[in-house]
GROMACS .gro file of N, CA and C in nm:
model
  375
    1MET      N    1  -9.393   3.577   1.717
    1MET     CA    2  -9.391   3.723   1.718
    1MET      C    3  -9.261   3.773   1.657
    2LYS      N    4  -9.274   3.881   1.587
    2LYS     CA    5  -9.157   3.943   1.528
    2LYS      C    6  -9.089   4.031   1.633
    3PRO      N    7  -8.957   4.051   1.626
    3PRO     CA    8  -8.887   4.133   1.724
    3PRO      C    9  -8.941   4.275   1.733
    4ALA      N   10  -8.989   4.332   1.622
    4ALA     CA   11  -9.041   4.469   1.624
    4ALA      C   12  -9.168   4.478   1.708
    5VAL      N   13  -9.247   4.371   1.712
    5VAL     CA   14  -9.370   4.369   1.791
    5VAL      C   15  -9.339   4.337   1.936
    6LEU      N   16  -9.234   4.263   1.959
    6LEU     CA   17  -9.197   4.220   2.093
    6LEU      C   18  -9.152   4.336   2.181
    7ILE      N   19  -9.081   4.432   2.126
    7ILE     CA   20  -9.030   4.545   2.204
    7ILE      C   21  -9.145   4.631   2.260
    8PRO      N   22  -9.245   4.672   2.180
    8PRO     CA   23  -9.355   4.750   2.240
    8PRO      C   24  -9.434   4.669   2.343
    9ALA      N   25  -9.447   4.539   2.321
    9ALA     CA   26  -9.518   4.455   2.418
    9ALA      C   27  -9.443   4.451   2.550
   10THR      N   28  -9.311   4.445   2.545
   10THR     CA   29  -9.229   4.443   2.665
   10THR      C   30  -9.240   4.576   2.740
   11VAL      N   31  -9.236   4.686   2.667
   11VAL     CA   32  -9.248   4.818   2.729
   11VAL      C   33  -9.385   4.832   2.794
   12LEU      N   34  -9.489   4.786   2.728
   12LEU     CA   35  -9.624   4.793   2.785
   12LEU      C   36  -9.634   4.708   2.911
   13ALA      N   37  -9.574   4.588   2.910
   13ALA     CA   38  -9.577   4.501   3.028
   13ALA      C   39  -9.504   4.566   3.145
   14LEU      N   40  -9.391   4.630   3.119
   14LEU     CA   41  -9.318   4.697   3.226
   14LEU      C   42  -9.395   4.816   3.281
   15ALA      N   43  -9.465   4.889   3.195
   15ALA     CA   44  -9.546   5.003   3.241
   15ALA      C   45  -9.660   4.956   3.330
   16VAL      N   46  -9.725   4.848   3.292
   16VAL     CA   47  -9.834   4.793   3.373
   16VAL      C   48  -9.780   4.742   3.505
   17LEU      N   49  -9.664   4.676   3.501
   17LEU     CA   50  -9.602   4.624   3.623
   17LEU      C   51  -9.566   4.737   3.719
   18GLN      N   52  -9.521   4.849   3.665
   18GLN     CA   53  -9.486   4.963   3.751
   18GLN      C   54  -9.609   5.014   3.826
   19PHE      N   55  -9.722   5.023   3.760
   19PHE     CA   56  -9.842   5.069   3.828
   19PHE      C   57  -9.896   4.963   3.922
   20ALA      N   58  -9.871   4.835   3.891
   20ALA     CA   59  -9.917   4.728   3.979
   20ALA      C   60  -9.838   4.727   4.109
   21LEU      N   61  -9.713   4.775   4.106
   21LEU     CA   62  -9.631   4.776   4.227
   21LEU      C   63  -9.664   4.893   4.319
   22ALA      N   64  -9.736   4.994   4.269
   22ALA     CA   65  -9.774   5.107   4.353
   22ALA      C   66  -9.877   5.059   4.454
   23ASP      N   67  -9.866   5.108   4.577
   23ASP     CA   68  -9.952   5.062   4.685
   23ASP      C   69  -9.984   5.179   4.777
   24ASP      N   70 -10.087   5.164   4.854
   24ASP     CA   71 -10.122   5.264   4.955
   24ASP      C   72 -10.077   5.212   5.091
   25PHE      N   73 -10.014   5.298   5.169
   25PHE     CA   74  -9.969   5.262   5.302
   25PHE      C   75 -10.032   5.355   5.404
   26LYS      N   76 -10.067   5.297   5.518
   26LYS     CA   77 -10.120   5.376   5.628
   26LYS      C   78 -10.047   5.334   5.755
   27THR      N   79  -9.987   5.430   5.824
   27THR     CA   80  -9.912   5.398   5.946
   27THR      C   81 -10.010   5.378   6.061
   28ILE      N   82  -9.958   5.327   6.172
   28ILE     CA   83 -10.044   5.306   6.288
   28ILE      C   84 -10.087   5.439   6.350
   29ASN      N   85 -10.017   5.548   6.316
   29ASN     CA   86 -10.055   5.681   6.364
   29ASN      C   87 -10.159   5.747   6.274
   30GLY      N   88 -10.190   5.684   6.160
   30GLY     CA   89 -10.293   5.738   6.072
   30GLY      C   90 -10.242   5.812   5.950
   31LYS      N   91 -10.113   5.830   5.934
   31LYS     CA   92 -10.059   5.898   5.816
   31LYS      C   93 -10.070   5.806   5.696
   32GLU      N   94 -10.120   5.862   5.584
   32GLU     CA   95 -10.141   5.782   5.463
   32GLU      C   96 -10.045   5.823   5.354
   33TYR      N   97  -9.998   5.722   5.281
   33TYR     CA   98  -9.914   5.742   5.163
   33TYR      C   99  -9.988   5.677   5.048
   34LYS      N  100 -10.037   5.757   4.953
   34LYS     CA  101 -10.116   5.707   4.840
   34LYS      C  102 -10.026   5.682   4.720
   35ASN      N  103 -10.057   5.573   4.648
   35ASN     CA  104  -9.989   5.539   4.524
   35ASN      C  105  -9.837   5.542   4.541
   36ALA      N  106  -9.790   5.476   4.645
   36ALA     CA  107  -9.647   5.477   4.679
   36ALA      C  108  -9.578   5.357   4.615
   37GLU      N  109  -9.460   5.383   4.563
   37GLU     CA  110  -9.375   5.279   4.508
   37GLU      C  111  -9.266   5.249   4.608
   38ILE      N  112  -9.240   5.123   4.634
   38ILE     CA  113  -9.133   5.087   4.727
   38ILE      C  114  -9.000   5.098   4.652
   39SER      N  115  -8.916   5.186   4.700
   39SER     CA  116  -8.785   5.206   4.638
   39SER      C  117  -8.688   5.098   4.684
   40ARG      N  118  -8.685   5.073   4.816
   40ARG     CA  119  -8.600   4.967   4.869
   40ARG      C  120  -8.649   4.929   5.009
   41VAL      N  121  -8.610   4.809   5.049
   41VAL     CA  122  -8.642   4.759   5.183
   41VAL      C  123  -8.511   4.755   5.260
   42GLU      N  124  -8.509   4.819   5.376
   42GLU     CA  125  -8.391   4.821   5.461
   42GLU      C  126  -8.418   4.740   5.587
   43ALA      N  127  -8.319   4.725   5.670
   43ALA     CA  128  -8.332   4.643   5.790
   43ALA      C  129  -8.434   4.698   5.889
   44ASP      N  130  -8.448   4.831   5.892
   44ASP     CA  131  -8.537   4.892   5.991
   44ASP      C  132  -8.663   4.953   5.931
   45GLY      N  133  -8.682   4.947   5.800
   45GLY     CA  134  -8.801   5.004   5.740
   45GLY      C  135  -8.798   4.997   5.589
   46ILE      N  136  -8.895   5.065   5.526
   46ILE     CA  137  -8.903   5.069   5.381
   46ILE      C  138  -8.890   5.213   5.334
   47VAL      N  139  -8.828   5.229   5.219
   47VAL     CA  140  -8.816   5.361   5.157
   47VAL      C  141  -8.914   5.362   5.041
   48ILE      N  142  -9.005   5.462   5.042
   48ILE     CA  143  -9.108   5.470   4.939
   48ILE      C  144  -9.093   5.599   4.860
   49ARG      N  145  -9.147   5.596   4.739
   49ARG     CA  146  -9.145   5.713   4.653
   49ARG      C  147  -9.289   5.744   4.615
   50THR      N  148  -9.333   5.864   4.642
   50THR     CA  149  -9.466   5.911   4.605
   50THR      C  150  -9.451   6.034   4.516
   51LYS      N  151  -9.564   6.090   4.474
   51LYS     CA  152  -9.556   6.208   4.389
   51LYS      C  153  -9.505   6.330   4.466
   52THR      N  154  -9.509   6.324   4.599
   52THR     CA  155  -9.459   6.436   4.680
   52THR      C  156  -9.313   6.421   4.719
   53GLY      N  157  -9.255   6.303   4.699
   53GLY     CA  158  -9.114   6.286   4.731
   53GLY      C  159  -9.083   6.146   4.782
   54ILE      N  160  -8.967   6.136   4.845
   54ILE     CA  161  -8.918   6.008   4.899
   54ILE      C  162  -8.929   6.012   5.050
   55SER      N  163  -8.980   5.902   5.107
   55SER     CA  164  -8.997   5.894   5.253
   55SER      C  165  -8.951   5.758   5.301
   56LYS      N  166  -8.912   5.754   5.427
   56LYS     CA  167  -8.879   5.627   5.490
   56LYS      C  168  -8.981   5.602   5.600
   57ILE      N  169  -9.038   5.483   5.598
   57ILE     CA  170  -9.133   5.443   5.702
   57ILE      C  171  -9.069   5.330   5.779
   58TYR      N  172  -9.054   5.349   5.908
   58TYR     CA  173  -8.994   5.246   5.993
   58TYR      C  174  -9.095   5.136   6.019
   59PHE      N  175  -9.046   5.014   6.036
   59PHE     CA  176  -9.136   4.900   6.057
   59PHE      C  177  -9.224   4.917   6.180
   60ILE      N  178  -9.173   4.983   6.284
   60ILE     CA  179  -9.254   4.999   6.405
   60ILE      C  180  -9.373   5.092   6.381
   61GLU      N  181  -9.370   5.170   6.271
   61GLU     CA  182  -9.480   5.260   6.238
   61GLU      C  183  -9.586   5.191   6.152
   62LEU      N  184  -9.557   5.071   6.102
   62LEU     CA  185  -9.647   5.002   6.011
   62LEU      C  186  -9.728   4.895   6.083
   63PRO      N  187  -9.848   4.863   6.032
   63PRO     CA  188  -9.926   4.754   6.090
   63PRO      C  189  -9.853   4.620   6.076
   64LYS      N  190  -9.892   4.525   6.158
   64LYS     CA  191  -9.824   4.396   6.164
   64LYS      C  192  -9.825   4.323   6.030
   65ASP      N  193  -9.934   4.325   5.957
   65ASP     CA  194  -9.940   4.253   5.829
   65ASP      C  195  -9.844   4.312   5.726
   66VAL      N  196  -9.828   4.443   5.727
   66VAL     CA  197  -9.734   4.508   5.634
   66VAL      C  198  -9.591   4.477   5.677
   67GLN      N  199  -9.566   4.475   5.807
   67GLN     CA  200  -9.433   4.439   5.857
   67GLN      C  201  -9.395   4.298   5.811
   68ASP      N  202  -9.488   4.205   5.825
   68ASP     CA  203  -9.461   4.066   5.788
   68ASP      C  204  -9.435   4.052   5.638
   69ARG      N  205  -9.500   4.136   5.558
   69ARG     CA  206  -9.485   4.127   5.414
   69ARG      C  207  -9.349   4.178   5.366
   70TYR      N  208  -9.297   4.282   5.430
   70TYR     CA  209  -9.176   4.347   5.381
   70TYR      C  210  -9.052   4.328   5.466
   71ARG      N  211  -9.065   4.287   5.589
   71ARG     CA  212  -8.949   4.274   5.676
   71ARG      C  213  -8.859   4.161   5.629
   72PRO      N  214  -8.727   4.186   5.618
   72PRO     CA  215  -8.635   4.079   5.576
   72PRO      C  216  -8.632   3.967   5.679
   73ARG      N  217  -8.630   3.845   5.629
   73ARG     CA  218  -8.625   3.728   5.716
   73ARG      C  219  -8.482   3.675   5.721
   74PRO      N  220  -8.437   3.628   5.838
   74PRO     CA  221  -8.301   3.572   5.844
   74PRO      C  222  -8.293   3.443   5.762
   75ALA      N  223  -8.176   3.419   5.709
   75ALA     CA  224  -8.155   3.298   5.629
   75ALA      C  225  -8.162   3.175   5.720
   76LYS      N  226  -8.217   3.069   5.666
   76LYS     CA  227  -8.227   2.945   5.742
   76LYS      C  228  -8.096   2.868   5.727
   77THR      N  229  -8.042   2.825   5.840
   77THR     CA  230  -7.919   2.747   5.838
   77THR      C  231  -7.954   2.600   5.853
   78PRO      N  232  -7.879   2.514   5.787
   78PRO     CA  233  -7.908   2.371   5.801
   78PRO      C  234  -7.878   2.323   5.943
   79PRO      N  235  -7.950   2.223   5.989
   79PRO     CA  236  -7.925   2.172   6.125
   79PRO      C  237  -7.785   2.111   6.133
   80ILE      N  238  -7.724   2.124   6.249
   80ILE     CA  239  -7.589   2.072   6.270
   80ILE      C  240  -7.599   1.926   6.312
   81THR      N  241  -7.509   1.845   6.260
   81THR     CA  242  -7.511   1.702   6.294
   81THR      C  243  -7.448   1.682   6.432
   82ALA      N  244  -7.475   1.566   6.490
   82ALA     CA  245  -7.423   1.536   6.624
   82ALA      C  246  -7.270   1.531   6.622
   83ARG      N  247  -7.213   1.472   6.519
   83ARG     CA  248  -7.067   1.462   6.512
   83ARG      C  249  -7.004   1.601   6.499
   84ALA      N  250  -7.061   1.685   6.416
   84ALA     CA  251  -7.008   1.821   6.400
   84ALA      C  252  -7.020   1.898   6.531
   85TRP      N  253  -7.128   1.877   6.605
   85TRP     CA  254  -7.147   1.945   6.733
   85TRP      C  255  -7.040   1.902   6.833
   86ILE      N  256  -7.010   1.772   6.838
   86ILE     CA  257  -6.908   1.721   6.931
   86ILE      C  258  -6.772   1.778   6.895
   87GLU      N  259  -6.740   1.779   6.764
   87GLU     CA  260  -6.611   1.834   6.721
   87GLU      C  261  -6.602   1.984   6.752
   88LEU      N  262  -6.710   2.054   6.731
   88LEU     CA  263  -6.712   2.198   6.758
   88LEU      C  264  -6.694   2.225   6.907
   89LYS      N  265  -6.764   2.150   6.991
   89LYS     CA  266  -6.753   2.172   7.135
   89LYS      C  267  -6.614   2.135   7.186
   90SER      N  268  -6.556   2.025   7.136
   90SER     CA  269  -6.424   1.985   7.185
   90SER      C  270  -6.318   2.085   7.140
   91TRP      N  271  -6.329   2.138   7.018
   91TRP     CA  272  -6.234   2.238   6.970
   91TRP      C  273  -6.250   2.367   7.050
   92ALA      N  274  -6.373   2.406   7.078
   92ALA     CA  275  -6.397   2.528   7.156
   92ALA      C  276  -6.343   2.513   7.297
   93ALA      N  277  -6.363   2.397   7.357
   93ALA     CA  278  -6.311   2.373   7.492
   93ALA      C  279  -6.159   2.374   7.494
   94ALA      N  280  -6.098   2.317   7.389
   94ALA     CA  281  -5.953   2.312   7.384
   94ALA      C  282  -5.892   2.450   7.365
   95THR      N  283  -5.959   2.536   7.291
   95THR     CA  284  -5.902   2.669   7.266
   95THR      C  285  -5.928   2.766   7.381
   96LYS      N  286  -6.021   2.735   7.469
   96LYS     CA  287  -6.048   2.824   7.584
   96LYS      C  288  -5.933   2.820   7.684
   97ASN      N  289  -5.879   2.702   7.708
   97ASN     CA  290  -5.771   2.687   7.804
   97ASN      C  291  -5.638   2.690   7.729
   98PRO      N  292  -5.553   2.789   7.754
   98PRO     CA  293  -5.426   2.799   7.678
   98PRO      C  294  -5.337   2.676   7.692
   99THR      N  295  -5.335   2.616   7.811
   99THR     CA  296  -5.252   2.497   7.831
   99THR      C  297  -5.302   2.381   7.744
  100SER      N  298  -5.433   2.362   7.742
  100SER     CA  299  -5.490   2.255   7.660
  100SER      C  300  -5.463   2.280   7.513
  101PHE      N  301  -5.470   2.405   7.472
  101PHE     CA  302  -5.446   2.439   7.333
  101PHE      C  303  -5.302   2.408   7.293
  102VAL      N  304  -5.207   2.444   7.378
  102VAL     CA  305  -5.065   2.416   7.349
  102VAL      C  306  -5.042   2.266   7.344
  103LEU      N  307  -5.100   2.191   7.439
  103LEU     CA  308  -5.085   2.046   7.439
  103LEU      C  309  -5.148   1.983   7.315
  104LEU      N  310  -5.259   2.039   7.269
  104LEU     CA  311  -5.324   1.991   7.148
  104LEU      C  312  -5.235   2.010   7.027
  105ILE      N  313  -5.172   2.126   7.017
  105ILE     CA  314  -5.081   2.154   6.905
  105ILE      C  315  -4.958   2.064   6.913
  106ILE      N  316  -4.900   2.052   7.032
  106ILE     CA  317  -4.781   1.966   7.049
  106ILE      C  318  -4.815   1.821   7.019
  107GLY      N  319  -4.931   1.776   7.065
  107GLY     CA  320  -4.974   1.638   7.039
  107GLY      C  321  -4.993   1.614   6.890
  108GLY      N  322  -5.052   1.708   6.819
  108GLY     CA  323  -5.069   1.694   6.675
  108GLY      C  324  -4.936   1.692   6.603
  109ALA      N  325  -4.845   1.781   6.646
  109ALA     CA  326  -4.713   1.786   6.582
  109ALA      C  327  -4.635   1.659   6.609
  110SER      N  328  -4.643   1.607   6.731
  110SER     CA  329  -4.569   1.485   6.762
  110SER      C  330  -4.628   1.365   6.687
  111PHE      N  331  -4.758   1.363   6.665
  111PHE     CA  332  -4.821   1.256   6.588
  111PHE      C  333  -4.773   1.260   6.443
  112ILE      N  334  -4.767   1.379   6.386
  112ILE     CA  335  -4.719   1.394   6.248
  112ILE      C  336  -4.572   1.351   6.239
  113ALA      N  337  -4.493   1.390   6.339
  113ALA     CA  338  -4.351   1.351   6.339
  113ALA      C  339  -4.337   1.200   6.349
  114ALA      N  340  -4.419   1.134   6.429
  114ALA     CA  341  -4.413   0.988   6.442
  114ALA      C  342  -4.449   0.920   6.311
  115VAL      N  343  -4.548   0.971   6.240
  115VAL     CA  344  -4.588   0.913   6.112
  115VAL      C  345  -4.475   0.929   6.010
  116VAL      N  346  -4.416   1.048   6.004
  116VAL     CA  347  -4.305   1.072   5.910
  116VAL      C  348  -4.188   0.981   5.944
  117PHE      N  349  -4.157   0.967   6.071
  117PHE     CA  350  -4.047   0.880   6.113
  117PHE      C  351  -4.072   0.736   6.073
  118ALA      N  352  -4.197   0.689   6.088
  118ALA     CA  353  -4.231   0.551   6.052
  118ALA      C  354  -4.220   0.530   5.902
  119ILE      N  355  -4.258   0.628   5.823
  119ILE     CA  356  -4.248   0.615   5.677
  119ILE      C  357  -4.102   0.613   5.633
  120VAL      N  358  -4.022   0.704   5.688
  120VAL     CA  359  -3.880   0.709   5.653
  120VAL      C  360  -3.811   0.581   5.694
  121ARG      N  361  -3.837   0.530   5.812
  121ARG     CA  362  -3.773   0.408   5.863
  121ARG      C  363  -3.811   0.286   5.778
  122SER      N  364  -3.935   0.282   5.732
  122SER     CA  365  -3.978   0.167   5.651
  122SER      C  366  -3.911   0.167   5.514
  123ARG      N  367  -3.863   0.279   5.467
  123ARG     CA  368  -3.799   0.287   5.335
  123ARG      C  369  -3.648   0.268   5.342
  124LEU      N  370  -3.591   0.268   5.460
  124LEU     CA  371  -3.447   0.247   5.473
  124LEU      C  372  -3.415   0.098   5.460
  125PRO      N  373  -3.300   0.066   5.403
  125PRO     CA  374  -3.264  -0.077   5.386
  125PRO      C  375  -3.232  -0.147   5.516
   0.00000   0.00000   0.00000
């Protein structure tokens, strides 16, 4: 295809796509929104645009199948490994008690000092 032919084809595809995205919505109370375009999806509902204006429909007003289709889903987190869980719990337990936390810091600092001392001593004649 030549670039001159490609541009009108792209515009036509976007125009068809725009009409394909229009949908009819009916709330559980019976209010109907015809030929509505979804402007955006928010945490508590959807914002739609119709020929009469812009409206927000809360998820609690929509049927269950429509809620499932548009409601944002939480991101899936990878499962935590057993070792990471043990480290997380021991660190959390150590930081809860101020005395344990101070002893943990002092113990780490004294370990580092002992390693440095051993390296310096091994290099002395």
